[in-house]
Tab-separated table of C-alpha atoms and ligand atoms in Angstrom:
chain	number	residue	atom	x	y	z
T	1	UNK	CA	101.955	66.441	90.067
T	2	UNK	CA	103.719	64.096	92.492
T	3	UNK	CA	107.119	65.793	92.233
T	4	UNK	CA	106.686	69.422	91.305
T	5	UNK	CA	109.247	72.145	90.605
T	6	UNK	CA	107.916	75.654	91.364
T	7	UNK	CA	109.492	78.887	90.139
T	8	UNK	CA	108.828	82.458	91.326
T	9	UNK	CA	110.531	85.482	89.746
T	10	UNK	CA	107.776	88.124	89.572
T	11	UNK	CA	109.602	90.931	91.357
T	12	UNK	CA	112.802	91.079	93.415
T	13	UNK	CA	113.101	87.525	94.730
T	14	UNK	CA	114.258	84.539	92.688
T	15	UNK	CA	112.926	81.401	94.314
T	16	UNK	CA	112.623	77.711	93.457
T	17	UNK	CA	110.921	74.934	95.365
T	18	UNK	CA	110.295	71.221	95.142
T	19	UNK	CA	106.993	69.888	96.453
T	20	UNK	CA	106.139	66.221	96.798
T	21	UNK	CA	102.361	65.674	96.780
T	22	UNK	CA	101.874	69.272	97.939
T	23	UNK	CA	104.390	69.023	100.783
T	24	UNK	CA	107.479	71.211	100.646
T	25	UNK	CA	110.698	69.262	100.256
T	26	UNK	CA	113.186	71.954	99.185
T	27	UNK	CA	113.215	75.747	98.900
T	28	UNK	CA	115.762	78.363	97.857
T	29	UNK	CA	115.203	82.125	97.859
T	30	UNK	CA	117.660	84.700	96.540
T	31	UNK	CA	116.665	88.195	97.613
T	32	UNK	CA	117.657	91.278	95.616
T	33	UNK	CA	117.153	93.745	98.474
T	34	UNK	CA	120.837	94.769	98.635
T	35	UNK	CA	120.912	95.310	94.853
T	36	UNK	CA	117.949	97.727	94.829
T	37	UNK	CA	118.518	99.416	98.205
T	38	UNK	CA	120.709	102.269	96.821
T	39	UNK	CA	117.828	103.235	94.482
T	40	UNK	CA	115.115	103.189	97.177
T	41	UNK	CA	112.956	100.770	95.163
T	42	UNK	CA	113.039	97.960	92.613
T	43	UNK	CA	114.804	98.816	89.314
T	44	UNK	CA	113.091	96.472	86.785
T	45	UNK	CA	116.073	96.154	84.397
T	46	UNK	CA	118.429	95.199	87.242
T	47	UNK	CA	115.836	92.801	88.662
T	48	UNK	CA	115.480	90.766	85.467
T	49	UNK	CA	119.257	90.574	84.923
T	50	UNK	CA	119.737	89.363	88.480
T	51	UNK	CA	117.042	86.672	88.057
T	52	UNK	CA	118.878	85.529	84.940
T	53	UNK	CA	122.218	85.240	86.699
T	54	UNK	CA	121.000	83.298	89.759
T	55	UNK	CA	118.212	81.071	88.488
T	56	UNK	CA	120.320	78.161	87.197
T	57	UNK	CA	122.606	77.874	90.255
T	58	UNK	CA	119.441	78.046	92.416
T	59	UNK	CA	117.839	75.263	90.391
T	60	UNK	CA	120.833	72.996	90.979
T	61	UNK	CA	120.894	73.865	94.693
T	62	UNK	CA	117.158	73.246	95.129
T	63	UNK	CA	117.314	69.855	93.390
T	64	UNK	CA	120.373	68.871	95.431
T	65	UNK	CA	118.838	69.915	98.758
T	66	UNK	CA	115.676	67.932	98.154
T	67	UNK	CA	117.493	64.891	96.708
T	68	UNK	CA	115.553	65.111	93.449
T	69	UNK	CA	116.975	64.721	89.924
T	70	UNK	CA	115.568	66.601	86.930
T	71	UNK	CA	114.295	63.283	85.564
T	72	UNK	CA	112.182	62.775	88.732
T	73	UNK	CA	110.080	65.890	88.075
T	74	UNK	CA	106.625	65.321	86.673
T	75	UNK	CA	105.344	68.924	86.544
T	76	UNK	CA	106.476	72.542	86.754
T	77	UNK	CA	104.547	75.509	88.179
T	78	UNK	CA	105.637	79.057	87.413
T	79	UNK	CA	104.362	82.533	88.255
T	80	UNK	CA	102.931	84.155	85.101
T	81	UNK	CA	101.711	87.433	86.687
T	82	UNK	CA	101.090	89.931	88.078
T	83	UNK	CA	104.616	91.323	88.278
T	84	UNK	CA	107.433	92.926	86.302
T	85	UNK	CA	107.453	91.641	82.726
T	86	UNK	CA	111.226	91.142	82.370
T	87	UNK	CA	111.371	89.361	85.728
T	88	UNK	CA	108.395	87.116	84.969
T	89	UNK	CA	109.854	86.229	81.573
T	90	UNK	CA	113.013	84.783	83.123
T	91	UNK	CA	111.047	82.297	85.257
T	92	UNK	CA	108.606	81.429	82.482
T	93	UNK	CA	111.383	80.912	79.898
T	94	UNK	CA	113.269	78.537	82.226
T	95	UNK	CA	110.040	76.681	83.077
T	96	UNK	CA	109.071	76.229	79.428
T	97	UNK	CA	112.552	75.114	78.432
T	98	UNK	CA	112.628	72.510	81.217
T	99	UNK	CA	109.076	71.416	80.421
T	100	UNK	CA	109.977	70.844	76.764
T	101	UNK	CA	113.212	69.070	77.656
T	102	UNK	CA	111.564	66.725	80.157
T	103	UNK	CA	108.216	66.402	78.310
T	104	UNK	CA	106.250	67.395	81.417
T	105	UNK	CA	103.427	69.951	81.818
T	106	UNK	CA	104.140	73.556	82.811
T	107	UNK	CA	101.376	75.268	84.802
T	108	UNK	CA	101.012	79.055	84.999
T	109	UNK	CA	100.137	80.305	88.484
T	110	UNK	CA	98.767	83.704	89.487
T	111	UNK	CA	101.155	85.191	92.060
T	112	UNK	CA	98.235	86.410	94.204
T	113	UNK	CA	96.774	82.910	94.305
T	114	UNK	CA	100.202	81.791	95.482
T	115	UNK	CA	99.791	84.109	98.466
T	116	UNK	CA	96.182	82.878	99.047
T	117	UNK	CA	97.291	79.249	99.319
T	118	UNK	CA	100.632	79.976	101.069
T	119	UNK	CA	98.933	79.458	104.408
T	120	UNK	CA	98.303	75.816	103.475
T	121	UNK	CA	102.032	75.010	103.332
T	122	UNK	CA	102.190	74.705	107.122
T	123	UNK	CA	98.566	73.958	108.095
T	124	UNK	CA	95.900	72.113	106.130
T	125	UNK	CA	93.512	75.017	106.778
T	126	UNK	CA	90.002	73.668	106.179
T	127	UNK	CA	87.730	75.618	103.837
T	128	UNK	CA	86.018	78.035	104.074
T	129	UNK	CA	88.451	80.640	105.285
T	130	UNK	CA	88.775	84.374	105.022
T	131	UNK	CA	92.092	85.641	103.727
T	132	UNK	CA	93.573	89.113	104.040
T	133	UNK	CA	96.131	89.355	101.238
T	134	UNK	CA	98.498	92.144	102.092
T	135	UNK	CA	101.486	92.567	99.789
T	136	UNK	CA	103.439	95.322	98.082
T	137	UNK	CA	100.952	95.587	95.232
T	138	UNK	CA	97.674	94.271	96.648
T	139	UNK	CA	95.408	94.564	99.653
T	140	UNK	CA	92.358	92.332	99.388
T	141	UNK	CA	89.921	90.508	101.614
T	142	UNK	CA	89.110	87.205	99.940
T	143	UNK	CA	86.677	84.491	100.966
T	144	UNK	CA	87.803	81.008	99.907
T	145	UNK	CA	84.919	78.571	99.930
T	146	UNK	CA	86.988	75.687	98.515
T	147	UNK	CA	90.112	75.203	96.403
T	148	UNK	CA	89.687	77.219	93.230
T	149	UNK	CA	86.606	79.043	94.446
T	150	UNK	CA	87.063	82.444	95.926
T	151	UNK	CA	85.259	85.733	96.169
T	152	UNK	CA	87.006	89.101	96.525
T	153	UNK	CA	85.001	90.964	99.176
T	154	UNK	CA	87.030	94.175	99.055
T	155	UNK	CA	90.322	95.603	97.907
T	156	UNK	CA	92.264	98.830	97.916
T	157	UNK	CA	91.129	101.746	95.789
T	158	UNK	CA	94.612	103.233	95.590
T	159	UNK	CA	97.845	102.203	97.336
T	160	UNK	CA	98.325	98.724	98.731
T	161	UNK	CA	99.246	98.526	102.426
T	162	UNK	CA	102.817	97.365	101.609
T	163	UNK	CA	103.146	100.164	99.073
T	164	UNK	CA	102.081	102.683	101.743
T	165	UNK	CA	104.734	101.258	104.108
T	166	UNK	CA	107.371	101.556	101.363
T	167	UNK	CA	106.404	105.115	100.340
T	168	UNK	CA	106.155	106.418	103.916
T	169	UNK	CA	109.532	104.881	104.808
T	170	UNK	CA	111.126	106.575	101.792
T	171	UNK	CA	109.471	109.876	102.728
T	172	UNK	CA	111.058	109.907	106.191
T	173	UNK	CA	114.428	108.539	105.008
T	174	UNK	CA	114.190	104.903	106.118
T	175	UNK	CA	115.772	102.222	103.906
T	176	UNK	CA	113.994	100.087	101.301
T	177	UNK	CA	112.006	97.889	101.752
T	178	UNK	CA	109.973	100.173	103.977
T	179	UNK	CA	107.799	97.597	105.739
T	180	UNK	CA	110.578	95.864	107.701
T	181	UNK	CA	112.301	99.238	108.407
T	182	UNK	CA	109.105	100.722	109.841
T	183	UNK	CA	108.282	97.551	111.767
T	184	UNK	CA	111.734	97.505	113.348
T	185	UNK	CA	111.785	101.196	114.285
T	186	UNK	CA	108.211	101.198	115.590
T	187	UNK	CA	108.824	98.186	117.825
T	188	UNK	CA	111.821	99.803	119.524
T	189	UNK	CA	110.908	103.514	119.547
T	190	UNK	CA	108.051	105.901	118.910
T	191	UNK	CA	104.668	106.506	120.455
T	192	UNK	CA	101.845	104.990	118.381
T	193	UNK	CA	99.402	107.442	119.944
T	194	UNK	CA	101.489	110.574	119.230
T	195	UNK	CA	99.573	111.372	116.024
T	196	UNK	CA	95.910	110.682	115.430
T	197	UNK	CA	96.229	109.882	111.741
T	198	UNK	CA	93.073	109.328	109.633
T	199	UNK	CA	91.680	105.802	109.327
T	200	UNK	CA	90.430	105.969	105.728
T	201	UNK	CA	87.125	104.203	104.968
T	202	UNK	CA	87.211	102.493	108.363
T	203	UNK	CA	83.549	102.928	109.225
T	204	UNK	CA	81.957	100.676	106.592
T	205	UNK	CA	82.586	97.999	104.003
T	206	UNK	CA	85.655	95.975	103.075
T	207	UNK	CA	87.396	98.395	100.711
T	208	UNK	CA	90.673	100.105	101.585
T	209	UNK	CA	92.317	103.428	100.766
T	210	UNK	CA	95.756	104.423	102.002
T	211	UNK	CA	96.677	107.469	99.920
T	212	UNK	CA	94.992	109.994	102.285
T	213	UNK	CA	96.844	108.502	105.217
T	214	UNK	CA	100.099	108.848	103.294
T	215	UNK	CA	99.350	112.556	102.681
T	216	UNK	CA	98.624	113.106	106.396
T	217	UNK	CA	101.956	111.466	107.267
T	218	UNK	CA	103.793	113.678	104.781
T	219	UNK	CA	102.238	116.785	106.341
T	220	UNK	CA	103.151	115.673	109.868
T	221	UNK	CA	106.734	114.973	108.754
T	222	UNK	CA	107.118	118.354	107.004
T	223	UNK	CA	105.648	120.123	110.059
T	224	UNK	CA	107.984	118.284	112.457
T	225	UNK	CA	111.548	119.142	113.497
T	226	UNK	CA	112.671	115.980	111.577
T	227	UNK	CA	114.409	114.657	114.695
T	228	UNK	CA	114.868	110.952	115.378
T	229	UNK	CA	112.113	111.038	117.999
T	230	UNK	CA	109.708	112.927	115.705
T	231	UNK	CA	110.351	110.330	113.019
T	232	UNK	CA	109.785	107.417	115.388
T	233	UNK	CA	106.483	108.904	116.639
T	234	UNK	CA	105.214	109.494	113.097
T	235	UNK	CA	106.225	106.004	111.975
T	236	UNK	CA	104.678	104.272	114.992
T	237	UNK	CA	101.434	106.254	114.601
T	238	UNK	CA	101.299	105.483	110.869
T	239	UNK	CA	101.753	101.751	111.493
T	240	UNK	CA	99.043	101.915	114.159
T	241	UNK	CA	96.597	103.486	111.685
T	242	UNK	CA	97.298	100.842	108.991
T	243	UNK	CA	96.954	97.940	111.432
T	244	UNK	CA	93.761	99.437	112.894
T	245	UNK	CA	92.119	99.703	109.456
T	246	UNK	CA	93.267	96.222	108.339
T	247	UNK	CA	92.013	94.574	111.540
T	248	UNK	CA	88.686	96.437	111.582
T	249	UNK	CA	87.840	95.477	108.001
T	250	UNK	CA	89.014	91.904	108.408
T	251	UNK	CA	86.977	91.322	111.572
T	252	UNK	CA	83.933	92.997	110.005
T	253	UNK	CA	84.125	90.604	107.061
T	254	UNK	CA	84.595	87.603	109.387
T	255	UNK	CA	81.489	88.609	111.358
T	256	UNK	CA	79.324	89.442	108.336
T	257	UNK	CA	80.247	86.250	106.473
T	258	UNK	CA	80.165	84.133	109.641
T	259	UNK	CA	83.566	82.533	109.090
T	260	UNK	CA	85.564	80.991	111.902
T	261	UNK	CA	88.959	80.765	110.186
T	262	UNK	CA	91.056	83.794	109.258
T	263	UNK	CA	94.344	83.782	107.330
T	264	UNK	CA	96.629	86.757	106.732
T	265	UNK	CA	99.221	86.413	103.950
T	266	UNK	CA	101.671	88.485	101.888
T	267	UNK	CA	104.705	90.502	102.955
T	268	UNK	CA	102.786	92.778	105.340
T	269	UNK	CA	101.711	89.675	107.304
T	270	UNK	CA	105.305	89.724	108.670
T	271	UNK	CA	104.442	92.923	110.557
T	272	UNK	CA	104.884	92.340	114.264
T	273	UNK	CA	102.204	94.852	115.336
T	274	UNK	CA	99.660	93.205	113.033
T	275	UNK	CA	100.636	89.768	114.366
T	276	UNK	CA	100.035	90.940	117.950
T	277	UNK	CA	96.557	92.169	117.044
T	278	UNK	CA	95.792	88.892	115.240
T	279	UNK	CA	96.970	86.922	118.248
T	280	UNK	CA	94.508	88.911	120.383
T	281	UNK	CA	91.614	87.562	118.304
T	282	UNK	CA	92.716	83.966	118.573
T	283	UNK	CA	90.281	83.188	121.390
T	284	UNK	CA	87.384	84.031	119.051
T	285	UNK	CA	88.744	82.980	115.637
T	286	UNK	CA	91.173	80.354	114.344
T	287	UNK	CA	94.016	82.518	113.089
T	288	UNK	CA	96.545	81.312	110.494
T	289	UNK	CA	99.583	83.387	109.558
T	290	UNK	CA	102.431	81.773	107.593
T	291	UNK	CA	105.999	81.848	108.888
T	292	UNK	CA	107.698	85.047	107.628
T	293	UNK	CA	109.606	83.215	104.846
T	294	UNK	CA	106.256	82.105	103.357
T	295	UNK	CA	104.690	85.597	103.731
T	296	UNK	CA	107.157	87.356	101.445
T	297	UNK	CA	107.602	86.118	97.884
T	298	UNK	CA	108.702	82.499	97.574
T	299	UNK	CA	108.266	79.572	95.178
T	300	UNK	CA	106.823	77.235	97.820
T	301	UNK	CA	103.511	79.124	97.725
T	302	UNK	CA	103.430	78.931	93.902
T	303	UNK	CA	103.871	75.169	94.124
T	304	UNK	CA	101.237	74.875	96.833
T	305	UNK	CA	98.714	76.909	94.791
T	306	UNK	CA	99.351	74.618	91.801
T	307	UNK	CA	98.783	71.592	94.036
T	308	UNK	CA	95.559	72.974	95.533
T	309	UNK	CA	94.292	74.045	92.112
T	310	UNK	CA	95.417	70.910	90.256
T	311	UNK	CA	91.886	69.713	89.587
T	312	UNK	CA	90.645	73.152	88.547
T	313	UNK	CA	90.200	74.350	84.998
T	314	UNK	CA	91.711	77.735	86.010
T	315	UNK	CA	95.244	76.353	86.120
T	316	UNK	CA	96.558	77.134	82.622
T	317	UNK	CA	99.248	75.053	80.995
T	318	UNK	CA	100.812	74.422	77.595
T	319	UNK	CA	103.433	75.733	75.204
T	320	UNK	CA	101.617	79.044	74.701
T	321	UNK	CA	101.985	80.084	78.342
T	322	UNK	CA	102.802	83.790	78.471
T	323	UNK	CA	103.349	86.406	81.173
T	324	UNK	CA	100.679	88.953	82.145
T	325	UNK	CA	101.962	91.979	84.021
T	326	UNK	CA	98.480	92.960	85.276
T	327	UNK	CA	96.991	89.485	85.598
T	328	UNK	CA	93.822	89.932	87.672
T	329	UNK	CA	92.730	87.438	90.281
T	330	UNK	CA	89.573	85.948	88.821
T	331	UNK	CA	86.502	85.225	90.833
T	332	UNK	CA	86.901	81.548	90.282
T	333	UNK	CA	83.544	80.618	91.822
T	334	UNK	CA	82.046	80.855	88.351
T	335	UNK	CA	85.032	80.645	86.087
T	336	UNK	CA	86.849	77.440	86.919
T	337	UNK	CA	84.733	74.659	88.320
T	338	UNK	CA	86.873	72.055	90.083
T	339	UNK	CA	86.776	68.437	89.055
T	340	UNK	CA	85.286	66.494	91.957
G	401	KG4	O1	104.289	89.735	99.265
G	401	KG4	P1	105.523	90.526	99.089
G	401	KG4	O2	106.832	89.926	99.487
G	401	KG4	O3	105.712	90.990	97.609
G	401	KG4	C1	104.634	91.388	96.788
G	401	KG4	O4	103.950	90.502	96.238
G	401	KG4	O5	104.418	92.626	96.717
G	401	KG4	O6	105.286	91.880	99.891
G	401	KG4	C2	106.249	92.887	99.919
G	401	KG4	C3	105.704	94.017	100.774
G	401	KG4	C4	106.593	95.242	100.735
G	401	KG4	O7	105.781	96.368	100.513
G	401	KG4	C5	107.205	95.258	102.121
G	401	KG4	O8	107.521	96.564	102.576
G	401	KG4	C6	106.100	94.621	102.951
G	401	KG4	O9	105.614	93.585	102.147
G	401	KG4	N1	106.597	94.079	104.221
G	401	KG4	C7	106.213	94.515	105.433
G	401	KG4	C8	106.975	93.806	106.385
G	401	KG4	N2	107.777	92.934	105.709
G	401	KG4	C9	107.534	93.107	104.384
G	401	KG4	N3	105.313	95.457	105.769
G	401	KG4	C10	105.152	95.703	107.084
G	401	KG4	N4	105.857	95.078	108.058
G	401	KG4	C11	106.765	94.124	107.753
G	401	KG4	N5	107.458	93.511	108.721
G	402	ZN	ZN1	103.955	88.713	96.592
């Protein structure tokens, strides 16, 4: 796996990366935000067609930028799930075709494991570390004891944090994707203390629930005069509630499991309010948050996960590689012992 091509096409970003011995040497990302914005969310059929039309030009661009020829590649890593089936199939089909053509292995990577290891692109974070994975589809607190060995301590029972951002933004008429829209509005306007929204399941454990909070926001919005200032106050207070719950649970887990290093990954890790709160803890814990381009979906993290998991049985490969829309993140402590 000295020169690895990584491909990510699970949702609305087409991305390719070249990694040399686990270090990023080239990355391209083509975002579909403008394509889906008029619909207020991702339209799966449009997403897969767009992946299909950009993936080959992106491949050429990525190879060119990193000064690598196809013949130099000795492995390919591709996201096999979770995600949209049509979108995943585009990346997997290209990966398998290239693998067959070049006679090199193709490794299937779990998108969520990509996020888990994304933090290691910029810092060789020593194990163990605690990782809050906060994306559009998942909210999980994961303890990584070593590469390929992790334990999910808690996850959401309903909406993911990113999903709550997206749904609340849509509710109050802010553009898709909701997370960046809310972040931007809340950092320039709105009083985060204007509404005392519920902090679901805050008092105990590591599980999350955001659907009750979403309902409380809807009620506040319907009861308001729908003015710009009412909207800003509701949005800022909503963001405050989400960040409060995420931080409380994360710090509880860090204390209970006596870990010193904390990573926060996934699209919601771009949130500026969350980053401020994380920064506040940096005198007590070693905090690692990827640069924004590595928080949202990208192929670099898929390549890095493949590199970190290269000696683990959990990394599947071969001609029968298929996509799995609901691919769960396995507790790999028991299921894929690493080769020492
Ligand atoms: O990890 P990601 O790019 O894709 C998934 O795997 O889902 O995460 C996308 C999610 C979306 O819900 C988006 O609204 C959210 O991350 N997001 C943010 C911010 N930037 C992206 N949420 C809050 N604040 C942000 N600045
Ligand atoms: Zn993601």
